[in-house]
Amino acid sequence: MTSPTLERALPERLAPGDRDRLKRQVPAGVTLLAFIAMLVVCGAIQPVIFSATGLNLVLSSIVPLVIASLAQMVMMSIGDIDLGIGSFVGLVTAVSATTLSGTPLIGVLILLALIAGYGVLGALVHLRRVPALIATLGASFVWYGLALFVLPTPGGTAPDWLLAFAAWTPSAFPAPVLPILVITAAIWAVLQLTPVGARVRALGSNAAVLERSGRSALRTRIITYVIVGVLAVLAGLSLSSQIGGGDPTSANDYTLISVAAVILGGGSFFGGRAVAWGSMVGAVTLGLVSVLLSLLNLSSNVQPAVEGGIVIAALAGRLLVGKVLR
Amino acid sequence: MSTTTTAPDLVVQVRHASKTYGPTRALSAIDLDIRAGDIVGVVGHNGAGKSTLMRLLAGIEPTDSGTVSVAGRSKSARGGFPGARMAYQETNLANELSVGDNAYLSAVGSPRGARWRKHAEERILSRLDEMFPGHGIRAATWVGDLSLAQRQMVEIARATLDDDLRLLILDEPTESLTGGATEALYDAVRRMSAAGVAVILISHRIREVLEVAHRVVVLRDGAVASEHAAAGLTEDDVLRAMGGSDVEIVLPVTGAVSIDVPIVAEVPARDARTGTARPIQARRGEVVGLAGIAGQGQEVILAALWNARERARRRVKKAYVPGDRQRSGILPLWNVADNLNITAMRSLGRWGLRNTAAEREVVDRWVHLLNVRGGVEAQMAGLSGGNQQKVIVARAFASDAELVLLDDPFRGVDVHTKNDLYRLIRDEAARGRTVVWYSSENAEMRHCDRVYVVRAGRIAAELRGQEINEERIIAESFVIADDEEVAE
């Protein structure tokens, strides 16, 4: 009862691989368009932005947000969400402005201990089945308390090497592009090209697959949380280099902006998706909002509202394009 | 019976294995021996203990008492007994990962080096080529982008990725496969058997089991009811052994709805041969079937019916029974009553408040009528697949919907349950409901008044009453080369 022509024709009709691939790229693509549009508007108002120094100025304040968004992206790729990342980044700036510049060795040890703390958090979430949302929310208060203990009022001085990095302005290219691209590429490579990355994404997509293949979901979750911790420390150091010292509350708004950046970049609340490049573009786009507002001579107080508008518009655009493609 | 038992080594040895979940005894004192190269069919109703037995054999769960040993080991490692692999009915794949990455995660002995992905992709593709020639699957495609049939192929192929495969368990492997792919799968199973792999085949398609298996094990109420050599065994024999002595296929009087009865639902469609417009219509009290090969656009038609605006100003109330109950059908953490009620509660309540007494009555009636195991308070996730399906079907019919859309809801449901549900559909149609029913099982279409055979999104044929039979449906489902040329 088989017809050979049908057997061959059917799967091809059902699996238009290129179309599917395109559909996957759409979310980040829409965000990229928004990013380019904003850049063009900014450039039209203030052409100096397109020079290396101009881009340097614009992008340098965005670097910590990009790194924090990549951390959030890793977290969301396993279906968890990190509500403590803002406080954690603030804590890292406090450590950086005090211990790290005073007694570097102890500072490094403290940072490593904080990363280990993330691993413990992951184990807790997995073993006790505490929702990540709750665990990281609780952790955010712990991070904040520790930060206040280390540095009660904003101040201190970042280590010299961090300050030197912040002051580095090569003429050939805008310096902030380097950490942004390198870290994004590294995270992309880890998640997409390595077996560990496949396990992380599988944990978010269908944890049963991992368990049934004899691999430890616990270990995978801990690895994921440690990666998040490492990235959050890098984000904190980068922020500390920007503000020249430490401030426990300096990164509070990173928590929700990083989630928005991941969603803008094509991530999902349900896990399984890990779009490093998209999250990077999402973070840069959101970071550009304040630049655009200041160029338009609008009060920076409306910044959150504009950011929210962009998130909603980009998501609506993404749904629209998705519908057209289907 | 074929004698493949020249190799006397036992791959599976189960002795007095029992398993209970809470108050329900899923398995009681099971004994089972399977030798290398055996193909054993395991049949039984939903809830007979098949899935539980398979979980024990795969080593995912331990026995409460008794012993299970597979390939000489009685203790399973993490991820199951070494050498025992299972292709799951609901598939064990990560949808957001590519076919190759899934193969990497699933395969035993994947290398960790730089070529891990390339290696996994080559491995799964060569296995797919071998088992399902012409599968059309690319290794880089996300599993979520594959059709149901392709996903099933990947699931089966990935379960065989073990160089030291001793036992392969196939749980309803052909539910989503086309006829050709099914044949190909069973050819591959026979080859594996010849190479010494023991294969367990679980299927509700008893004819397939009898064709492929050497032996048939019948489970009933958590125990082995009987074991038979497959040679000379008939479908009726098996059904009777399953406890199906009272199974009779109730054929209704169909095709009797007159033209005067108002049309409840209509969507535009085209004729497959001529390309001219030919709407799909359903009249009040009619059971309309959508047949044809899976994935030819039947779901699209159902979706169009669901979204259609009525000609009349009056809104037609509709209910939808999904086929993929895990994904879109059940609220796993709610109990049976709430799952059943969720559509009906709005029409039962008044002034926006729920009428709990009336709800209770409706739930009791349906749970009793369809004999849902576990009762009203049971948690949905704890029910067997067939019982979950009953609840979902009851949910649609308990509402006051005039039009009920069925999206192949009876895949993997046992004969008894199916017969109950078929009768229910006819009774409800007789009360004036309209049912549009897509099924991948052609035999089911005999319960319809009228059947549209769908091919490539178009209507290949419209069959009525006595014209509805498997041969006609199959004949119309497949593309005939000359035919196509006329259409172009």
PDB file of C-alpha atoms in Angstrom, chain B residues 24-246:
ATOM      1  CA  THR B  24      -3.166   1.329  43.048  1.00  0.00           C
ATOM      2  CA  ARG B  25      -1.402  -1.945  42.450  1.00  0.00           C
ATOM      3  CA  ALA B  26       0.095  -1.513  38.990  1.00  0.00           C
ATOM      4  CA  LEU B  27       1.834  -4.887  38.763  1.00  0.00           C
ATOM      5  CA  SER B  28       1.391  -7.972  40.847  1.00  0.00           C
ATOM      6  CA  ALA B  29       3.882 -10.854  40.800  1.00  0.00           C
ATOM      7  CA  ILE B  30       4.838 -10.745  37.123  1.00  0.00           C
ATOM      8  CA  ASP B  31       7.019 -13.459  35.611  1.00  0.00           C
ATOM      9  CA  LEU B  32       8.568 -12.982  32.202  1.00  0.00           C
ATOM     10  CA  ASP B  33      11.489 -14.478  30.259  1.00  0.00           C
ATOM     11  CA  ILE B  34      12.815 -13.055  27.024  1.00  0.00           C
ATOM     12  CA  ARG B  35      15.726 -14.509  25.104  1.00  0.00           C
ATOM     13  CA  ALA B  36      18.127 -12.859  22.711  1.00  0.00           C
ATOM     14  CA  GLY B  37      16.537 -12.420  19.291  1.00  0.00           C
ATOM     15  CA  ASP B  38      12.987 -12.761  20.600  1.00  0.00           C
ATOM     16  CA  ILE B  39      10.351 -10.339  19.387  1.00  0.00           C
ATOM     17  CA  VAL B  40       7.696 -10.223  22.075  1.00  0.00           C
ATOM     18  CA  GLY B  41       4.441  -8.359  21.681  1.00  0.00           C
ATOM     19  CA  VAL B  42       2.980  -7.022  24.920  1.00  0.00           C
ATOM     20  CA  VAL B  43      -0.706  -6.206  24.729  1.00  0.00           C
ATOM     21  CA  GLY B  44      -3.338  -5.168  27.223  1.00  0.00           C
ATOM     22  CA  HIS B  45      -5.824  -2.438  27.914  1.00  0.00           C
ATOM     23  CA  ASN B  46      -4.792   0.922  29.168  1.00  0.00           C
ATOM     24  CA  GLY B  47      -4.022   0.517  32.817  1.00  0.00           C
ATOM     25  CA  ALA B  48      -3.170  -3.179  32.431  1.00  0.00           C
ATOM     26  CA  GLY B  49       0.366  -2.432  33.553  1.00  0.00           C
ATOM     27  CA  LYS B  50       2.261  -2.271  30.258  1.00  0.00           C
ATOM     28  CA  SER B  51       3.903   1.083  30.884  1.00  0.00           C
ATOM     29  CA  THR B  52       4.873   0.148  34.427  1.00  0.00           C
ATOM     30  CA  LEU B  53       6.408  -3.122  33.298  1.00  0.00           C
ATOM     31  CA  MET B  54       8.391  -1.293  30.633  1.00  0.00           C
ATOM     32  CA  ARG B  55       9.693   1.251  33.132  1.00  0.00           C
ATOM     33  CA  LEU B  56      10.935  -1.636  35.258  1.00  0.00           C
ATOM     34  CA  LEU B  57      12.570  -3.329  32.279  1.00  0.00           C
ATOM     35  CA  ALA B  58      14.218  -0.125  31.104  1.00  0.00           C
ATOM     36  CA  GLY B  59      15.539   0.275  34.646  1.00  0.00           C
ATOM     37  CA  ILE B  60      14.002   3.683  35.209  1.00  0.00           C
ATOM     38  CA  GLU B  61      12.129   2.519  38.298  1.00  0.00           C
ATOM     39  CA  PRO B  62      12.920  -0.237  40.780  1.00  0.00           C
ATOM     40  CA  THR B  63      10.533  -3.032  41.703  1.00  0.00           C
ATOM     41  CA  ASP B  64       8.826  -3.011  45.085  1.00  0.00           C
ATOM     42  CA  SER B  65       9.335  -6.739  45.431  1.00  0.00           C
ATOM     43  CA  GLY B  66      10.618  -9.540  43.217  1.00  0.00           C
ATOM     44  CA  THR B  67      13.519  -9.244  40.799  1.00  0.00           C
ATOM     45  CA  VAL B  68      14.091  -7.843  37.360  1.00  0.00           C
ATOM     46  CA  SER B  69      17.311  -8.633  35.596  1.00  0.00           C
ATOM     47  CA  VAL B  70      18.247  -7.411  32.162  1.00  0.00           C
ATOM     48  CA  ALA B  71      21.318  -8.657  30.306  1.00  0.00           C
ATOM     49  CA  GLY B  72      22.517 -10.359  33.448  1.00  0.00           C
ATOM     50  CA  ARG B  73      22.270  -7.347  35.752  1.00  0.00           C
ATOM     51  CA  SER B  74      19.648  -6.912  38.383  1.00  0.00           C
ATOM     52  CA  LYS B  75      20.685  -3.439  39.468  1.00  0.00           C
ATOM     53  CA  SER B  76      20.210  -0.594  37.039  1.00  0.00           C
ATOM     54  CA  ALA B  77      22.686   2.218  36.613  1.00  0.00           C
ATOM     55  CA  ARG B  78      21.599   5.833  36.419  1.00  0.00           C
ATOM     56  CA  GLY B  79      19.628   6.137  33.205  1.00  0.00           C
ATOM     57  CA  GLY B  80      18.581   2.464  33.230  1.00  0.00           C
ATOM     58  CA  PHE B  81      19.972  -1.003  32.610  1.00  0.00           C
ATOM     59  CA  PRO B  82      23.025  -0.969  30.341  1.00  0.00           C
ATOM     60  CA  GLY B  83      22.029  -2.378  26.982  1.00  0.00           C
ATOM     61  CA  ALA B  84      18.308  -1.803  27.503  1.00  0.00           C
ATOM     62  CA  ARG B  85      16.835   1.093  25.536  1.00  0.00           C
ATOM     63  CA  MET B  86      13.305   2.314  25.070  1.00  0.00           C
ATOM     64  CA  ALA B  87      11.525   4.355  22.427  1.00  0.00           C
ATOM     65  CA  TYR B  88       8.813   6.207  24.264  1.00  0.00           C
ATOM     66  CA  GLN B  89       5.292   6.669  23.001  1.00  0.00           C
ATOM     67  CA  GLU B  90       5.336  10.352  23.916  1.00  0.00           C
ATOM     68  CA  THR B  91       8.929  10.561  22.635  1.00  0.00           C
ATOM     69  CA  ASN B  92      11.928  11.344  24.795  1.00  0.00           C
ATOM     70  CA  LEU B  93      13.362  14.238  22.838  1.00  0.00           C
ATOM     71  CA  ALA B  94      14.217  17.838  23.653  1.00  0.00           C
ATOM     72  CA  ASN B  95      12.176  19.902  21.189  1.00  0.00           C
ATOM     73  CA  GLU B  96      14.461  22.923  21.357  1.00  0.00           C
ATOM     74  CA  LEU B  97      17.516  20.905  20.400  1.00  0.00           C
ATOM     75  CA  SER B  98      18.556  19.700  16.973  1.00  0.00           C
ATOM     76  CA  VAL B  99      18.197  16.103  15.893  1.00  0.00           C
ATOM     77  CA  GLY B 100      21.964  15.719  16.166  1.00  0.00           C
ATOM     78  CA  ASP B 101      22.170  17.135  19.696  1.00  0.00           C
ATOM     79  CA  ASN B 102      19.360  14.855  20.805  1.00  0.00           C
ATOM     80  CA  ALA B 103      21.237  11.933  19.324  1.00  0.00           C
ATOM     81  CA  TYR B 104      24.358  12.980  21.219  1.00  0.00           C
ATOM     82  CA  LEU B 105      22.529  13.132  24.528  1.00  0.00           C
ATOM     83  CA  SER B 106      20.770   9.853  23.993  1.00  0.00           C
ATOM     84  CA  ALA B 107      23.478   7.724  22.425  1.00  0.00           C
ATOM     85  CA  VAL B 108      25.506   5.399  24.590  1.00  0.00           C
ATOM     86  CA  GLY B 109      29.219   5.907  24.199  1.00  0.00           C
ATOM     87  CA  SER B 110      29.209   9.309  22.502  1.00  0.00           C
ATOM     88  CA  PRO B 111      32.749  10.660  22.193  1.00  0.00           C
ATOM     89  CA  ARG B 112      33.369  13.929  24.027  1.00  0.00           C
ATOM     90  CA  GLY B 113      36.038  15.260  21.681  1.00  0.00           C
ATOM     91  CA  ALA B 114      35.896  18.109  19.223  1.00  0.00           C
ATOM     92  CA  ARG B 115      33.890  16.081  16.726  1.00  0.00           C
ATOM     93  CA  TRP B 116      31.108  15.181  19.187  1.00  0.00           C
ATOM     94  CA  ARG B 117      28.346  16.808  17.161  1.00  0.00           C
ATOM     95  CA  LYS B 118      29.531  15.632  13.757  1.00  0.00           C
ATOM     96  CA  HIS B 119      29.833  12.125  15.111  1.00  0.00           C
ATOM     97  CA  ALA B 120      26.345  12.139  16.638  1.00  0.00           C
ATOM     98  CA  GLU B 121      24.820  13.587  13.474  1.00  0.00           C
ATOM     99  CA  GLU B 122      26.433  10.969  11.295  1.00  0.00           C
ATOM    100  CA  ARG B 123      25.339   8.245  13.650  1.00  0.00           C
ATOM    101  CA  ILE B 124      21.681   9.235  13.805  1.00  0.00           C
ATOM    102  CA  LEU B 125      21.445   9.945  10.069  1.00  0.00           C
ATOM    103  CA  SER B 126      22.949   6.640   9.094  1.00  0.00           C
ATOM    104  CA  ARG B 127      20.574   4.893  11.478  1.00  0.00           C
ATOM    105  CA  LEU B 128      17.610   6.819  10.070  1.00  0.00           C
ATOM    106  CA  ASP B 129      18.701   6.003   6.505  1.00  0.00           C
ATOM    107  CA  GLU B 130      18.926   2.372   7.458  1.00  0.00           C
ATOM    108  CA  MET B 131      15.563   2.201   9.245  1.00  0.00           C
ATOM    109  CA  PHE B 132      13.433   4.714   7.350  1.00  0.00           C
ATOM    110  CA  PRO B 133      14.751   5.252   3.823  1.00  0.00           C
ATOM    111  CA  GLY B 134      13.546   8.566   2.417  1.00  0.00           C
ATOM    112  CA  HIS B 135      12.856  10.042   5.877  1.00  0.00           C
ATOM    113  CA  GLY B 136      13.769  13.581   4.760  1.00  0.00           C
ATOM    114  CA  ILE B 137      15.144  14.565   8.176  1.00  0.00           C
ATOM    115  CA  ARG B 138      18.156  16.840   8.493  1.00  0.00           C
ATOM    116  CA  ALA B 139      20.439  16.535  11.484  1.00  0.00           C
ATOM    117  CA  ALA B 140      20.506  20.281  12.106  1.00  0.00           C
ATOM    118  CA  THR B 141      16.709  20.658  12.241  1.00  0.00           C
ATOM    119  CA  TRP B 142      15.161  21.339  15.625  1.00  0.00           C
ATOM    120  CA  VAL B 143      13.072  18.415  16.787  1.00  0.00           C
ATOM    121  CA  GLY B 144      10.224  20.845  17.477  1.00  0.00           C
ATOM    122  CA  ASP B 145      10.132  21.671  13.767  1.00  0.00           C
ATOM    123  CA  LEU B 146       9.663  18.058  12.685  1.00  0.00           C
ATOM    124  CA  SER B 147       6.304  16.513  11.891  1.00  0.00           C
ATOM    125  CA  LEU B 148       4.863  14.054  14.392  1.00  0.00           C
ATOM    126  CA  ALA B 149       5.822  11.136  12.156  1.00  0.00           C
ATOM    127  CA  GLN B 150       9.403  12.349  11.783  1.00  0.00           C
ATOM    128  CA  ARG B 151       9.719  12.885  15.514  1.00  0.00           C
ATOM    129  CA  GLN B 152       8.645   9.317  16.056  1.00  0.00           C
ATOM    130  CA  MET B 153      11.263   8.124  13.567  1.00  0.00           C
ATOM    131  CA  VAL B 154      13.960  10.091  15.377  1.00  0.00           C
ATOM    132  CA  GLU B 155      12.752   8.706  18.703  1.00  0.00           C
ATOM    133  CA  ILE B 156      13.002   5.122  17.484  1.00  0.00           C
ATOM    134  CA  ALA B 157      16.334   5.656  15.766  1.00  0.00           C
ATOM    135  CA  ARG B 158      17.910   7.357  18.778  1.00  0.00           C
ATOM    136  CA  ALA B 159      16.801   4.519  21.040  1.00  0.00           C
ATOM    137  CA  THR B 160      18.888   2.128  18.964  1.00  0.00           C
ATOM    138  CA  LEU B 161      22.094   4.168  19.288  1.00  0.00           C
ATOM    139  CA  ASP B 162      23.899   1.728  21.519  1.00  0.00           C
ATOM    140  CA  ASP B 163      26.655  -0.475  20.194  1.00  0.00           C
ATOM    141  CA  ASP B 164      25.888  -3.054  22.846  1.00  0.00           C
ATOM    142  CA  LEU B 165      22.118  -3.040  22.438  1.00  0.00           C
ATOM    143  CA  ARG B 166      20.566  -6.114  24.056  1.00  0.00           C
ATOM    144  CA  LEU B 167      16.944  -5.121  24.610  1.00  0.00           C
ATOM    145  CA  LEU B 168      14.900  -2.640  22.607  1.00  0.00           C
ATOM    146  CA  ILE B 169      11.490  -1.605  23.910  1.00  0.00           C
ATOM    147  CA  LEU B 170       9.152   0.016  21.399  1.00  0.00           C
ATOM    148  CA  ASP B 171       6.142   1.654  23.033  1.00  0.00           C
ATOM    149  CA  GLU B 172       3.416   2.277  20.442  1.00  0.00           C
ATOM    150  CA  PRO B 173       6.043   3.006  17.783  1.00  0.00           C
ATOM    151  CA  THR B 174       3.698   3.242  14.804  1.00  0.00           C
ATOM    152  CA  GLU B 175       0.971   5.537  16.125  1.00  0.00           C
ATOM    153  CA  SER B 176       2.120   8.459  13.991  1.00  0.00           C
ATOM    154  CA  LEU B 177       3.869   6.583  11.190  1.00  0.00           C
ATOM    155  CA  THR B 178       2.558   6.116   7.670  1.00  0.00           C
ATOM    156  CA  GLY B 179       2.096   2.665   6.222  1.00  0.00           C
ATOM    157  CA  GLY B 180       5.419   2.700   4.405  1.00  0.00           C
ATOM    158  CA  ALA B 181       7.383   3.818   7.447  1.00  0.00           C
ATOM    159  CA  THR B 182       5.665   1.172   9.556  1.00  0.00           C
ATOM    160  CA  GLU B 183       6.738  -1.551   7.121  1.00  0.00           C
ATOM    161  CA  ALA B 184      10.276  -0.172   7.143  1.00  0.00           C
ATOM    162  CA  LEU B 185      10.354  -0.149  10.937  1.00  0.00           C
ATOM    163  CA  TYR B 186       9.259  -3.762  11.207  1.00  0.00           C
ATOM    164  CA  ASP B 187      11.818  -4.814   8.615  1.00  0.00           C
ATOM    165  CA  ALA B 188      14.456  -3.152  10.774  1.00  0.00           C
ATOM    166  CA  VAL B 189      13.071  -4.878  13.875  1.00  0.00           C
ATOM    167  CA  ARG B 190      13.377  -8.253  12.148  1.00  0.00           C
ATOM    168  CA  ARG B 191      16.961  -7.476  11.187  1.00  0.00           C
ATOM    169  CA  MET B 192      17.819  -6.517  14.752  1.00  0.00           C
ATOM    170  CA  SER B 193      16.186  -9.662  16.038  1.00  0.00           C
ATOM    171  CA  ALA B 194      18.271 -11.717  13.633  1.00  0.00           C
ATOM    172  CA  ALA B 195      21.347  -9.979  15.038  1.00  0.00           C
ATOM    173  CA  GLY B 196      20.416 -11.136  18.532  1.00  0.00           C
ATOM    174  CA  VAL B 197      18.643  -8.102  19.979  1.00  0.00           C
ATOM    175  CA  ALA B 198      15.563  -8.850  22.046  1.00  0.00           C
ATOM    176  CA  VAL B 199      12.662  -6.599  21.066  1.00  0.00           C
ATOM    177  CA  ILE B 200       9.524  -5.823  23.038  1.00  0.00           C
ATOM    178  CA  LEU B 201       6.719  -4.333  21.010  1.00  0.00           C
ATOM    179  CA  ILE B 202       3.803  -2.636  22.712  1.00  0.00           C
ATOM    180  CA  SER B 203       0.985  -1.725  20.392  1.00  0.00           C
ATOM    181  CA  HIS B 204      -2.735  -1.407  20.256  1.00  0.00           C
ATOM    182  CA  ARG B 205      -2.524  -2.411  16.628  1.00  0.00           C
ATOM    183  CA  ILE B 206      -2.868  -6.082  17.278  1.00  0.00           C
ATOM    184  CA  ARG B 207      -2.625  -7.011  13.641  1.00  0.00           C
ATOM    185  CA  GLU B 208       0.853  -5.481  13.518  1.00  0.00           C
ATOM    186  CA  VAL B 209       1.905  -7.274  16.678  1.00  0.00           C
ATOM    187  CA  LEU B 210       0.772 -10.598  15.244  1.00  0.00           C
ATOM    188  CA  GLU B 211       2.674  -9.969  12.023  1.00  0.00           C
ATOM    189  CA  VAL B 212       5.969  -9.113  13.665  1.00  0.00           C
ATOM    190  CA  ALA B 213       6.168 -10.790  17.053  1.00  0.00           C
ATOM    191  CA  HIS B 214       7.183 -14.370  17.749  1.00  0.00           C
ATOM    192  CA  ARG B 215       5.302 -14.385  21.014  1.00  0.00           C
ATOM    193  CA  VAL B 216       2.444 -12.374  22.495  1.00  0.00           C
ATOM    194  CA  VAL B 217       2.180 -11.642  26.208  1.00  0.00           C
ATOM    195  CA  VAL B 218      -1.240 -10.501  27.357  1.00  0.00           C
ATOM    196  CA  LEU B 219      -1.383  -8.319  30.459  1.00  0.00           C
ATOM    197  CA  ARG B 220      -4.561  -7.853  32.438  1.00  0.00           C
ATOM    198  CA  ASP B 221      -4.970  -5.964  35.710  1.00  0.00           C
ATOM    199  CA  GLY B 222      -1.244  -5.897  36.372  1.00  0.00           C
ATOM    200  CA  ALA B 223      -0.625  -9.588  35.818  1.00  0.00           C
ATOM    201  CA  VAL B 224       0.304 -11.815  32.877  1.00  0.00           C
ATOM    202  CA  ALA B 225      -3.054 -13.178  31.769  1.00  0.00           C
ATOM    203  CA  SER B 226      -1.634 -15.503  29.131  1.00  0.00           C
ATOM    204  CA  GLU B 227       1.249 -16.070  26.729  1.00  0.00           C
ATOM    205  CA  HIS B 228       0.830 -17.242  23.165  1.00  0.00           C
ATOM    206  CA  ALA B 229       2.973 -18.158  20.201  1.00  0.00           C
ATOM    207  CA  ALA B 230       2.116 -15.642  17.527  1.00  0.00           C
ATOM    208  CA  ALA B 231       1.881 -18.175  14.717  1.00  0.00           C
ATOM    209  CA  GLY B 232      -1.715 -19.111  14.042  1.00  0.00           C
ATOM    210  CA  LEU B 233      -3.047 -16.604  16.551  1.00  0.00           C
ATOM    211  CA  THR B 234      -5.859 -14.346  15.356  1.00  0.00           C
ATOM    212  CA  GLU B 235      -6.850 -10.866  16.362  1.00  0.00           C
ATOM    213  CA  ASP B 236     -10.011 -12.210  17.959  1.00  0.00           C
ATOM    214  CA  ASP B 237      -7.991 -14.633  20.074  1.00  0.00           C
ATOM    215  CA  VAL B 238      -5.898 -11.791  21.422  1.00  0.00           C
ATOM    216  CA  LEU B 239      -8.860  -9.539  22.076  1.00  0.00           C
ATOM    217  CA  ARG B 240     -10.560 -12.331  23.963  1.00  0.00           C
ATOM    218  CA  ALA B 241      -7.451 -12.968  26.044  1.00  0.00           C
ATOM    219  CA  MET B 242      -7.264  -9.283  26.885  1.00  0.00           C
ATOM    220  CA  GLY B 243     -10.656  -9.655  28.503  1.00  0.00           C
ATOM    221  CA  GLY B 244     -12.395  -8.613  25.381  1.00  0.00           C
ATOM    222  CA  SER B 245     -14.975 -11.394  25.121  1.00  0.00           C
ATOM    223  CA  ASP B 246     -17.645  -8.747  25.029  1.00  0.00           C
TER     224      ASP B 246
END
